[in-house]
XYZ file of C-alpha atoms in Angstrom:
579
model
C 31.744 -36.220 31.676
C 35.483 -35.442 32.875
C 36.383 -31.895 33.879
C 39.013 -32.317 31.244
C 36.233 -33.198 28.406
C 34.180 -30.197 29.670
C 37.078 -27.464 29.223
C 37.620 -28.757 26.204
C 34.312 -28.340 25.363
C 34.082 -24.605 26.613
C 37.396 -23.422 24.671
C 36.569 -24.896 21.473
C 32.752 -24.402 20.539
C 31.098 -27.328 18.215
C 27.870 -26.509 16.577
C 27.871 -29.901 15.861
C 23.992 -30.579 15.729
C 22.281 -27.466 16.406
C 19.063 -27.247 14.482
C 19.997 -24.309 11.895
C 16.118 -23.865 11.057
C 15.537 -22.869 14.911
C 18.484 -21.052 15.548
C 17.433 -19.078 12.774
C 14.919 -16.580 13.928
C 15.164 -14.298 10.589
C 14.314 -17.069 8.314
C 11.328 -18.135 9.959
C 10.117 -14.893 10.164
C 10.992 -14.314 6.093
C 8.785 -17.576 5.621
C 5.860 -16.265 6.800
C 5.962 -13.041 4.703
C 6.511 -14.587 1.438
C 4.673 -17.954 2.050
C 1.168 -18.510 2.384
C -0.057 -19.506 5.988
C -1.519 -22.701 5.288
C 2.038 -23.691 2.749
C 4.008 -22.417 5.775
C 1.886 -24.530 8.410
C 2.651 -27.207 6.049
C 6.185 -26.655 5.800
C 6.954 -26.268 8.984
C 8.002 -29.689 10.121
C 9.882 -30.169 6.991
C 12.107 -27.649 7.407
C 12.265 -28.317 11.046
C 13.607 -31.533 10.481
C 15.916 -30.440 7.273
C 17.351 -27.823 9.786
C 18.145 -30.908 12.540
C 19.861 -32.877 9.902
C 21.449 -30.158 8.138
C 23.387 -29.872 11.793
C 24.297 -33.698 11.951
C 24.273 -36.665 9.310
C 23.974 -34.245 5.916
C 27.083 -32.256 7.380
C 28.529 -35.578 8.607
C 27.861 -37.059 4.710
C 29.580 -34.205 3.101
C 32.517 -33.830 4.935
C 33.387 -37.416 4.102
C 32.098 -37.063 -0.064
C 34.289 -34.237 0.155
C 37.119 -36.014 1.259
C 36.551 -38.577 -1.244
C 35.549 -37.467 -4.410
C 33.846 -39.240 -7.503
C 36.208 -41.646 -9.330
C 35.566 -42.130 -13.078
C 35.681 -46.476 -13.967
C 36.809 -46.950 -17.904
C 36.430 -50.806 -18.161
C 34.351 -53.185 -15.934
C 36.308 -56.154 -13.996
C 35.752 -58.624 -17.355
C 38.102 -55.923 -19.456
C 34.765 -54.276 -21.832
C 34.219 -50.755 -22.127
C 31.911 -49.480 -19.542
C 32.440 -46.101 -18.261
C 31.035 -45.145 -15.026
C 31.426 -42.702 -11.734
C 31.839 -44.103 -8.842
C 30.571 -41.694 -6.022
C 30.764 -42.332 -2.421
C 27.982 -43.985 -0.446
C 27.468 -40.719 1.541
C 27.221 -38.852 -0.937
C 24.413 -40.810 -2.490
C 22.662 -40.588 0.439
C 22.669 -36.684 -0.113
C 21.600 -37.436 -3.561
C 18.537 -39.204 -2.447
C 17.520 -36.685 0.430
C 17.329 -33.701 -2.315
C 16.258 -35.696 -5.076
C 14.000 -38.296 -3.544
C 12.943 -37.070 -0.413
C 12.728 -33.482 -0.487
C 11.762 -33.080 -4.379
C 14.252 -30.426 -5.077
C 14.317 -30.912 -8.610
C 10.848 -31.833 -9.241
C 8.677 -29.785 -6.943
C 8.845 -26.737 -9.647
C 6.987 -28.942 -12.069
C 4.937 -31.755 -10.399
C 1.971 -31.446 -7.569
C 2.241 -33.620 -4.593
C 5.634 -33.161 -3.138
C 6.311 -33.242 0.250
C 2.170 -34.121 0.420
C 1.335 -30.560 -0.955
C -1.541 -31.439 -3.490
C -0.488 -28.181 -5.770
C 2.695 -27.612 -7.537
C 5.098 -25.552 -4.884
C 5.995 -21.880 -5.487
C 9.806 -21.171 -6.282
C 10.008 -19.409 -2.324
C 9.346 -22.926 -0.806
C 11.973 -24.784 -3.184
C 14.614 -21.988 -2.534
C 13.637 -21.823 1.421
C 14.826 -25.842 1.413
C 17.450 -25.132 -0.692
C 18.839 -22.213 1.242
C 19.001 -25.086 4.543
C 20.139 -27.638 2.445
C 23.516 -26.017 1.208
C 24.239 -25.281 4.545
C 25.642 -28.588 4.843
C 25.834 -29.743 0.738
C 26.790 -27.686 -1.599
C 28.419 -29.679 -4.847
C 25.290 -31.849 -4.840
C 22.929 -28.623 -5.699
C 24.446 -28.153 -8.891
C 23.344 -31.110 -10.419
C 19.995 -30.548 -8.746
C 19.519 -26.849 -9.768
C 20.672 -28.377 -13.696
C 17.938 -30.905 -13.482
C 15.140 -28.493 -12.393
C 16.213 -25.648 -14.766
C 17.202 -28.677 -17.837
C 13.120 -29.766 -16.924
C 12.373 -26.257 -17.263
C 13.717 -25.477 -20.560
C 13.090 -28.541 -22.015
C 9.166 -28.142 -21.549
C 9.460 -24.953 -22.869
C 11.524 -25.647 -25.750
C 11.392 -29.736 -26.742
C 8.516 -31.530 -29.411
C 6.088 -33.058 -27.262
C 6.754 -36.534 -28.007
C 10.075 -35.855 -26.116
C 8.810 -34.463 -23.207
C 6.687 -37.055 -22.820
C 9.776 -39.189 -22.818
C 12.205 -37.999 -19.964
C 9.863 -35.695 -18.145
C 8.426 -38.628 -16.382
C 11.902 -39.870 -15.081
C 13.106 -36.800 -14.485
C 10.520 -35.456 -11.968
C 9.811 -38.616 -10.215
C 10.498 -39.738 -6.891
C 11.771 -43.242 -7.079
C 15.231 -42.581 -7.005
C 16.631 -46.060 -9.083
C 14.332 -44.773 -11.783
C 15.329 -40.862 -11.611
C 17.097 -39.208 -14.084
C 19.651 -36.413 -13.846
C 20.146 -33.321 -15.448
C 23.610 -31.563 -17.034
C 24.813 -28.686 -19.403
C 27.433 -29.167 -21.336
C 28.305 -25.936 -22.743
C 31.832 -24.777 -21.923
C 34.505 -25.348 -24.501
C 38.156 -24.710 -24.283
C 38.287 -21.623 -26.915
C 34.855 -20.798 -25.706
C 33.817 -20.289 -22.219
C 31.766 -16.750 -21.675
C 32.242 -16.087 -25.528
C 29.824 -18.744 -26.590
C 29.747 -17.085 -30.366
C 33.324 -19.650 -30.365
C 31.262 -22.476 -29.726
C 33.010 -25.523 -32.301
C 31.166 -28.067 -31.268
C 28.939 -29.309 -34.871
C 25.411 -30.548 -35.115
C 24.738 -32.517 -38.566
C 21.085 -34.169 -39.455
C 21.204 -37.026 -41.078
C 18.530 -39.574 -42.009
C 16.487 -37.377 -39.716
C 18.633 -37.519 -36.719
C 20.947 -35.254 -35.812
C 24.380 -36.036 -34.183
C 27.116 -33.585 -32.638
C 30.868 -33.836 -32.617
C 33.196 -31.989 -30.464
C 34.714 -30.928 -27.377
C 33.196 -29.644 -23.791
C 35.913 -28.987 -21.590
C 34.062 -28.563 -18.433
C 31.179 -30.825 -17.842
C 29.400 -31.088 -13.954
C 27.379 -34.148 -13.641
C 29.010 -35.753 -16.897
C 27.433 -39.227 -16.179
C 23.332 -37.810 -16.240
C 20.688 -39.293 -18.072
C 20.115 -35.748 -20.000
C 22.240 -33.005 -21.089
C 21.677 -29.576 -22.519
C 24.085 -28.829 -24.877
C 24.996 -26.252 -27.477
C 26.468 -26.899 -30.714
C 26.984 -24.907 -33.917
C 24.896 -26.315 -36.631
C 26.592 -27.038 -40.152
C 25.909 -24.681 -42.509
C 24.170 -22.329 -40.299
C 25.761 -18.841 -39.879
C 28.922 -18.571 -38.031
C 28.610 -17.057 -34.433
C 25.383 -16.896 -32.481
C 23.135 -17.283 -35.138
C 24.083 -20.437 -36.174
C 23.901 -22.198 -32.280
C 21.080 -24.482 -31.816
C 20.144 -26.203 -28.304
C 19.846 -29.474 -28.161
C 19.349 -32.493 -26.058
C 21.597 -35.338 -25.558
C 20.766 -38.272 -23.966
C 22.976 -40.759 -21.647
C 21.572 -43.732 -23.133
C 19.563 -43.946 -26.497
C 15.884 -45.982 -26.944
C 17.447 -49.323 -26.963
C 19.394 -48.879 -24.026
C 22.999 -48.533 -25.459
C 25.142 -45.927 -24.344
C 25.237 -42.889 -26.526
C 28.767 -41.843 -28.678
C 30.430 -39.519 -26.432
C 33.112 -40.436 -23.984
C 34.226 -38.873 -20.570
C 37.596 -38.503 -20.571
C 38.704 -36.904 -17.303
C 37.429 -35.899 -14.358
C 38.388 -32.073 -13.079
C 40.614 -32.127 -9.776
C 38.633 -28.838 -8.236
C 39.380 -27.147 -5.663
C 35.452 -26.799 -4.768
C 32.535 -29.040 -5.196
C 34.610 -32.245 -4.527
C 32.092 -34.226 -3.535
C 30.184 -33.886 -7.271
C 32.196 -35.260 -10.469
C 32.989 -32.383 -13.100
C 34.304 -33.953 -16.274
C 35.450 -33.191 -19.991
C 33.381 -34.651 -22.776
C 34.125 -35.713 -26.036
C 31.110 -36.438 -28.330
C 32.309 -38.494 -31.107
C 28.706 -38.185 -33.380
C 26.255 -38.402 -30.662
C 22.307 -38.365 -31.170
C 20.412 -35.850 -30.125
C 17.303 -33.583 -30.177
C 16.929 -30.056 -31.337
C 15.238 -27.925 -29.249
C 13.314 -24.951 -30.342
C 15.024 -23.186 -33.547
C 18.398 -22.785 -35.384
C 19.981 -19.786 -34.701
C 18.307 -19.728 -31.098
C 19.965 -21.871 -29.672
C 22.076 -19.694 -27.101
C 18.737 -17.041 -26.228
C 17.242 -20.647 -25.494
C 19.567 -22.089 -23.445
C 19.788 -18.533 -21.162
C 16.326 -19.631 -20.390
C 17.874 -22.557 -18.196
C 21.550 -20.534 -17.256
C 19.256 -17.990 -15.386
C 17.715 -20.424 -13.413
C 21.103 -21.575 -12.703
C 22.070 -18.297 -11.796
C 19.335 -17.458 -9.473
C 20.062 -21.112 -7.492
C 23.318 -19.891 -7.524
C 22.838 -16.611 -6.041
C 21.137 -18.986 -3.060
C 23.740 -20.973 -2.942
C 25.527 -18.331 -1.738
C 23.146 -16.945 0.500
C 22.796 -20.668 1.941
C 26.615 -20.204 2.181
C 26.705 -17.219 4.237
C 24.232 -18.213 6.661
C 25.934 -21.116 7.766
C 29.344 -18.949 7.809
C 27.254 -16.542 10.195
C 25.903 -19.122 12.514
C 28.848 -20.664 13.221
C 30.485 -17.604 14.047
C 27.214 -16.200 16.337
C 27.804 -19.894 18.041
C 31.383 -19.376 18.520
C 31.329 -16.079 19.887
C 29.060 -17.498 22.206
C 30.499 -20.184 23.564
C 33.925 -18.832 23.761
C 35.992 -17.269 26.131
C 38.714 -15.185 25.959
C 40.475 -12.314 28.423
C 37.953 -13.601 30.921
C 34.714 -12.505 28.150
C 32.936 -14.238 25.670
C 33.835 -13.455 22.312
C 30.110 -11.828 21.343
C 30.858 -9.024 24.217
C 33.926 -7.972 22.964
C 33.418 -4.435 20.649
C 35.789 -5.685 17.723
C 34.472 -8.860 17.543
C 30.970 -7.535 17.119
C 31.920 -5.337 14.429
C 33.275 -8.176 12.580
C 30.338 -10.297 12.950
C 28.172 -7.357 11.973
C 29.855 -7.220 8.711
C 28.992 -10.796 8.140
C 25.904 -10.386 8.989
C 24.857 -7.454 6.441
C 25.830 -9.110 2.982
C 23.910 -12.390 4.464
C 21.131 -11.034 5.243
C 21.476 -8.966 2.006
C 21.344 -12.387 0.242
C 18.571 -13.804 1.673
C 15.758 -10.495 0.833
C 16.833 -10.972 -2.805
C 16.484 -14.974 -2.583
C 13.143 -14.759 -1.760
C 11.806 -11.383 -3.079
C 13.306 -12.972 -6.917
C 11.274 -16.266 -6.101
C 8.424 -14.095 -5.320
C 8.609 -12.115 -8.558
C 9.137 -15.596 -10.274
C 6.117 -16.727 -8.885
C 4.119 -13.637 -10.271
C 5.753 -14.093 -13.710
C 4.714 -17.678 -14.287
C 1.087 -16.436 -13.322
C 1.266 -13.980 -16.421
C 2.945 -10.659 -14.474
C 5.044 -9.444 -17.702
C 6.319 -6.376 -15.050
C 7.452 -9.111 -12.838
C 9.138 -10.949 -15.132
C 11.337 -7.983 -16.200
C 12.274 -7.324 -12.938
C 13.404 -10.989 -12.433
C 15.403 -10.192 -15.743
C 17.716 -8.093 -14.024
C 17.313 -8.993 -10.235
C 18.572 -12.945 -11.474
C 21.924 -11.926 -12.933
C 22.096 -9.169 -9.497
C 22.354 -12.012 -6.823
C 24.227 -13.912 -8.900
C 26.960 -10.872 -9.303
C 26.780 -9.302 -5.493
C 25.775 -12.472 -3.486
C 28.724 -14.784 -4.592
C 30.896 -12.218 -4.203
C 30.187 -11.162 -0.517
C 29.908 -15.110 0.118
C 34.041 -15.033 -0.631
C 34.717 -12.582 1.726
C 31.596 -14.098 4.480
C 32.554 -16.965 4.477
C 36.779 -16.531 4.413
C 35.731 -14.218 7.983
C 34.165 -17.517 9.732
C 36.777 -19.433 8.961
C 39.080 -16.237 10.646
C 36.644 -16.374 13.489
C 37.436 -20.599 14.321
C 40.868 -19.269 14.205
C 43.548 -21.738 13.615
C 40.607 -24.745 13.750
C 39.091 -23.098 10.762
C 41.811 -23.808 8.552
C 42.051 -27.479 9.467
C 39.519 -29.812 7.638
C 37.980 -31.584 10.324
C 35.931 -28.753 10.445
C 33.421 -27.228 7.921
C 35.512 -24.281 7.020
C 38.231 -24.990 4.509
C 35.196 -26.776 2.413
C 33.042 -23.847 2.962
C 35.215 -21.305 1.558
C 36.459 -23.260 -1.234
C 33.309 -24.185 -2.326
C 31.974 -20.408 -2.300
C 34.295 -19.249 -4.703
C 33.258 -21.060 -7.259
C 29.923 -19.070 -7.378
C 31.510 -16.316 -9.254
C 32.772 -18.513 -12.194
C 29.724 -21.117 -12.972
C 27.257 -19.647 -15.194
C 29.486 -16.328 -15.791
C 32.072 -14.962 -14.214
C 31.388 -11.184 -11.944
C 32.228 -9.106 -15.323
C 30.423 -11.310 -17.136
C 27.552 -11.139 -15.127
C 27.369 -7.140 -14.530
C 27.456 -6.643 -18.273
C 24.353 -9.057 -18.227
C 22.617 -6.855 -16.039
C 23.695 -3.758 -18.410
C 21.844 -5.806 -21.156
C 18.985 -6.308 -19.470
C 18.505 -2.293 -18.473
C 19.442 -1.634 -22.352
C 17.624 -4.471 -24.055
C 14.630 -4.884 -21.965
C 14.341 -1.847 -20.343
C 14.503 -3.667 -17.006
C 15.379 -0.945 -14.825
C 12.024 1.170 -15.820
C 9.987 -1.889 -14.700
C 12.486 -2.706 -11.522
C 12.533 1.246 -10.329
C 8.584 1.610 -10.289
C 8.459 -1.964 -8.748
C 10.567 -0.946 -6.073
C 8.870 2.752 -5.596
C 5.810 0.580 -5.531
C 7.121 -1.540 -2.295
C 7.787 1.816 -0.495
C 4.451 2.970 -1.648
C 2.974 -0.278 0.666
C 5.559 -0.279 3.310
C 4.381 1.713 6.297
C 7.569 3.083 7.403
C 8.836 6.089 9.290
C 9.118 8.992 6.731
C 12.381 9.769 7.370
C 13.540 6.239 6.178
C 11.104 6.344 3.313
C 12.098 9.748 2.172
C 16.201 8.342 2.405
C 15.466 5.104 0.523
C 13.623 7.079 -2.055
C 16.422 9.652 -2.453
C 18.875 6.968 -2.768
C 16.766 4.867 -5.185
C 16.133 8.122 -7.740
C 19.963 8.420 -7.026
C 21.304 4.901 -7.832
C 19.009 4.754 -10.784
C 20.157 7.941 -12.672
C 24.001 6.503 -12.024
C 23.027 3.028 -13.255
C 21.473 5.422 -16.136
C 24.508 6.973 -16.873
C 26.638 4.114 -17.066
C 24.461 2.022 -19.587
C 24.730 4.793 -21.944
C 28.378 4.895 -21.701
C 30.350 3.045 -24.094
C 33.220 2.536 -21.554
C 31.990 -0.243 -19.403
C 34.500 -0.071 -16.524
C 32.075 1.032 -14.018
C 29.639 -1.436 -14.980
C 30.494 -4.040 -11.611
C 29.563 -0.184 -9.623
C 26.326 0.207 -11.158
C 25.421 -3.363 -10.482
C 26.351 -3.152 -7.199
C 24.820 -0.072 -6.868
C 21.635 -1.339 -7.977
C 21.872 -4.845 -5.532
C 22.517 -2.654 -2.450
C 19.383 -0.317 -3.282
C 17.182 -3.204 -3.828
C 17.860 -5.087 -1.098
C 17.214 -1.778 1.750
C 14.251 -0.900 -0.150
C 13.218 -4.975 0.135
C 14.073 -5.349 3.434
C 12.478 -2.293 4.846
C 9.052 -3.638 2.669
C 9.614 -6.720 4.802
C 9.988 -4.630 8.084
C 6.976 -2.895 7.445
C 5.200 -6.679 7.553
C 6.965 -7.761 10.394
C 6.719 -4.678 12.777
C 4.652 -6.576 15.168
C 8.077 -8.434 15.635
C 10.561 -5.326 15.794
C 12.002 -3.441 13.570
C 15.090 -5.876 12.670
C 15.135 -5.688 8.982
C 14.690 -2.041 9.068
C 17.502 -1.349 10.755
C 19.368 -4.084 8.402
C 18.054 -1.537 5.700
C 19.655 1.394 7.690
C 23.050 -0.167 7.637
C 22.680 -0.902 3.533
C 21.883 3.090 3.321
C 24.966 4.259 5.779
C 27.950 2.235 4.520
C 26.999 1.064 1.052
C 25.091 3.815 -0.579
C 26.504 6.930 0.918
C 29.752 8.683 1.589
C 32.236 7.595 4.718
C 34.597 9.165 6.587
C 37.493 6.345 7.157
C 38.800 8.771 9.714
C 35.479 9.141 12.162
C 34.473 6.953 15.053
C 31.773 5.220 14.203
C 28.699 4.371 16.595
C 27.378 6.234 19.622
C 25.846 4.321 22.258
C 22.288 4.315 21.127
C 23.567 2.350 17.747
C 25.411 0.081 20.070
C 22.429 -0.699 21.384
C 20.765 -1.011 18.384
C 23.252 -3.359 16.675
C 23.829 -5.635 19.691
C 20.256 -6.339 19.763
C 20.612 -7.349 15.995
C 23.470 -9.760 16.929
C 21.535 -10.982 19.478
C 18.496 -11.393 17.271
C 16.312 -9.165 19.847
C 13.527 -7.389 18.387
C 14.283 -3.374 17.528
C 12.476 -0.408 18.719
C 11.349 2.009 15.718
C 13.649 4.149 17.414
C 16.774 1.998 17.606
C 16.173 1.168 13.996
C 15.863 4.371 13.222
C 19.260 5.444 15.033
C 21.273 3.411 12.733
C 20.389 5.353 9.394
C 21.862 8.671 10.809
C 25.900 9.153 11.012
């Protein structure tokens, strides 16, 4: 290699095929708390390899389906009617990693994926998910839609079918696979679904919709969930039913509704969003009329919770670009990770991401309980879904918009990762509810279901376990009773402008209290995600002086071995809660 090539080289760091699974020392620590041993022995070479190619040809295949998105066909060459997306090659090749492959969408519901003879626990799915966005992230809509529409649909649909998409829709032969959708937004109706116009009629037995859905991802999948307003049902919510509408009816002709655009996004280029007309279109009822919208929540909180993950997936790969550029860059004679500023900005990065990631996997963990019959659990997943989906796509905004700062002027060219990065994380806090949207959601929860009861003694509980130092127990507890009489106040308010504090409120509480139960089962490898509980406590639970230096040299120490990804001290953990 020339000397030129190799300066190059040294002034402008390329992660370009660094495994992010190994590089990731956090993660695969996280695995082995909320996995079993023998799932994450399993595992390991999976996500080993996802990591490798997460670094080279799945980041190589999305940068180019980004740069050339899905292209919607009218007519076939001989002039007939014959609507169809045309996606890029790579990005079919992404397609069949998560779908086929991996078993993203189907290892939720079916035994036997990735050779595990039992059906996987929602931490594995969401572990591979969280590498996979790293390099994809438009593709894991339509696969998060497809495992939550398979969801729902069990829950919801007449046996007979079930029986006829599940098998299509969980298998791993991807010519034969079908995809999943929702169709729910309309142009006088987006969060305010009670404006839904879309109609539902039965006749002869069958029951058709009409209408308008003005922002469709995934238009072209086999199945779509879709809400419509049943004639002569009560106006509003009460008169919504669910129902599903398939791509192609029994005899293989295409069904009555038409795509008549696709959206030019400024995210999630790589996957075709569309608007839908349905000109009298057959489908199935699901469930009840007048239940429709409570039913179909069933499948948006999944979406939300893959969402929130998203996000976290989002932030991690923002944050380990930025550790690998501040390592392999020079500047003033120094590499960029020993320069004091430059640390403080990664540090702030690094909170919110790591944030993310405790409330990825402690929901999936609570998930997990649920589905074996834990009612407690499945409260707390009531509120703790709508939380990530509120704080984590948020911070991933602001994460990810600081890596792209960090590249410096390469970050805002699109040869690199960047520019698709942070476009594609804002889009988090619009799909499935915007951030007000969102926090009111988790208001309802705490007022309907009396989630925050269940998700306070949960929480106490985890302390409770967690063989920490008192001090840091006695501070978390404090600031627990503390967060939960504000989050109190504010749901018995009728004003509901501090509603986006109390949520956040609530996140940032969690997550210490989460992360310290984790420390407490990873002490024999430091004290790391103790001291990321510390950090929660001093600048996002209690009062700051803007005007005081921060840090004295023991925290220094203490948060350079974070960067660093040393193992803490109890001490240096400890150093970090205290101002």
């Amino acid at each position: 290699m020339s000397e030129h090539t190799n300066q190059h080289t040294v002034d402008i760091p390329d992660a370009k095929g660094m495994n992010v699974f190994e590089q990731d020392l956090a993660l695969q620590s996280l695995i082995k708390v909320y996995l079993e041993p023998k799932l994450v022995q399993h595992l390991w070479p999976y996500l080993t390899r996802l990591g490798q190619e997460v670094g080279g040809k799945l980041d190589e295949w999305a940068s180019t389906a980004d740069k050339n998105p899905p292209v919607l066909q009218h007519r076939n060459r001989q002039g007939f009617d014959e609507q169809k997306i045309i996606k890029h090659p790579d990005y079919i090749q992404l397609e069949r990693k998560a779908y086929s492959e991996l078993g993203l969408a189907r290892m939720s519901h079916v035994a036997g994926v990735l050779d595990w003879p039992e059906v996987m626990p929602p931490m594995a799915k969401y572990a591979l998910t969280f590498l996979f966005v790293q390099a994809e992230f438009g593709l894991c809509c339509p696969v998060s839609m497809t495992d939550s529409l398979t969801h729902t649909m069990c829950k919801f649909a007449p046996k007979e079918v079930v029986d006829r998409y599940f098998p299509n829709l969980t298998t791993s032969d991807f010519d034969a696979l079908t995809q999943g959708a929702m169709f729910m937004t309309e142009q006088g109706a987006g969060s305010d679904v009670s404006r839904i116009t879309t109609v539902a009629c039965e006749k002869n037995g069958e029951w058709l919709l009409t209408g308008d859905k003005w922002f469709c991802s995934n238009p072209d999948a086999g199945v779509a969930m879709v809400l419509a307003h049943v004639e002569g049902a009560p106006s509003g919510l009460k008169g919504l039913g669910l129902f599903l509408l398939p791509r192609h009816l029994e005899d293989g002709s295409t069904n009555n509704y038409r795509i008549l655009r696709l959206k030019d996004k400024l995210g999630t280029r790589s996957m075709a969003s569309g608007e839908i007309t349905l000109e009298g279109a057959k489908a199935y009822l699901l469930g009840e009329v007048g239940r429709g919208f409570q039913q179909m929540a069933d499948m948006i909180n999944l979406s939300r919770l893959s969402n929130g993950v998203r996000a976290a997936g989002l932030m991690r790969r923002a944050v380990g670009e930025a550790l690998y550029i501040c390592q392999h860059r020079q500047a003033f004679n120094k590499a960029l990770i020993d320069m004091p500023l430059q640390q403080k900005q990664l540090l702030k990065m690094m909170l919110p991401s790591e944030q993310a990631r405790s409330m990825m996997f402690h929901t999936a963990f609570l998930m997990h309980q649920a589905k074996q019959g834990d009612a407690d659990a499945a409260k707390c997943v009531r509120v703790l879904t709508p939380l990530i989906k509120f704080r984590a796509c948020r911070d991933a905004r602001k994460v990810t918009g600081d890596g792209m700062e960090i590249r410096g002027g390469c970050g805002y060219i699109e040869e690199w990762s960047d520019p698709r990065i942070v476009r594609d994380a804002h889009l988090g806090s619009i799909w499935e509810g915007t951030s007000n949207i969102v926090a009111l959601d988790v208001m309802r929860a705490i007022k309907r279901n009396q989630a925050l009861d269940f998700l306070k003694a949960y929480l106490q509980r985890l302390l409770n376990e967690s063989t920490l130092p008192e001090v840091s127990s006695q501070q978390l507890a404090s600031k627990l009773a503390d967060v939960v009489a504000f989050v109190e106040q504010v749901a018995e308010a009728d004003d509901e402008q501090d509603t986006r504090k109390a949520a956040s409120a609530l996140y940032h509480i969690a997550t210490a209290i989460m992360m310290a139960w984790e420390a407490s089962r990873l002490k024999n490898e430091g004290w790391a995600r103790l001291a990321w509980a510390h950090l929660v406590v001093r600048y996002r639970l209690s009062a700051y002086d803007p005007l005081r230096v921060d840090n004295s040299a023991s925290q220094k120490t203490a948060l350079q071995y974070l960067l660093l990804q040393q193992p803490l001290t109890e001490e240096q953990a400890f150093s970090l809660l205290t101002a």
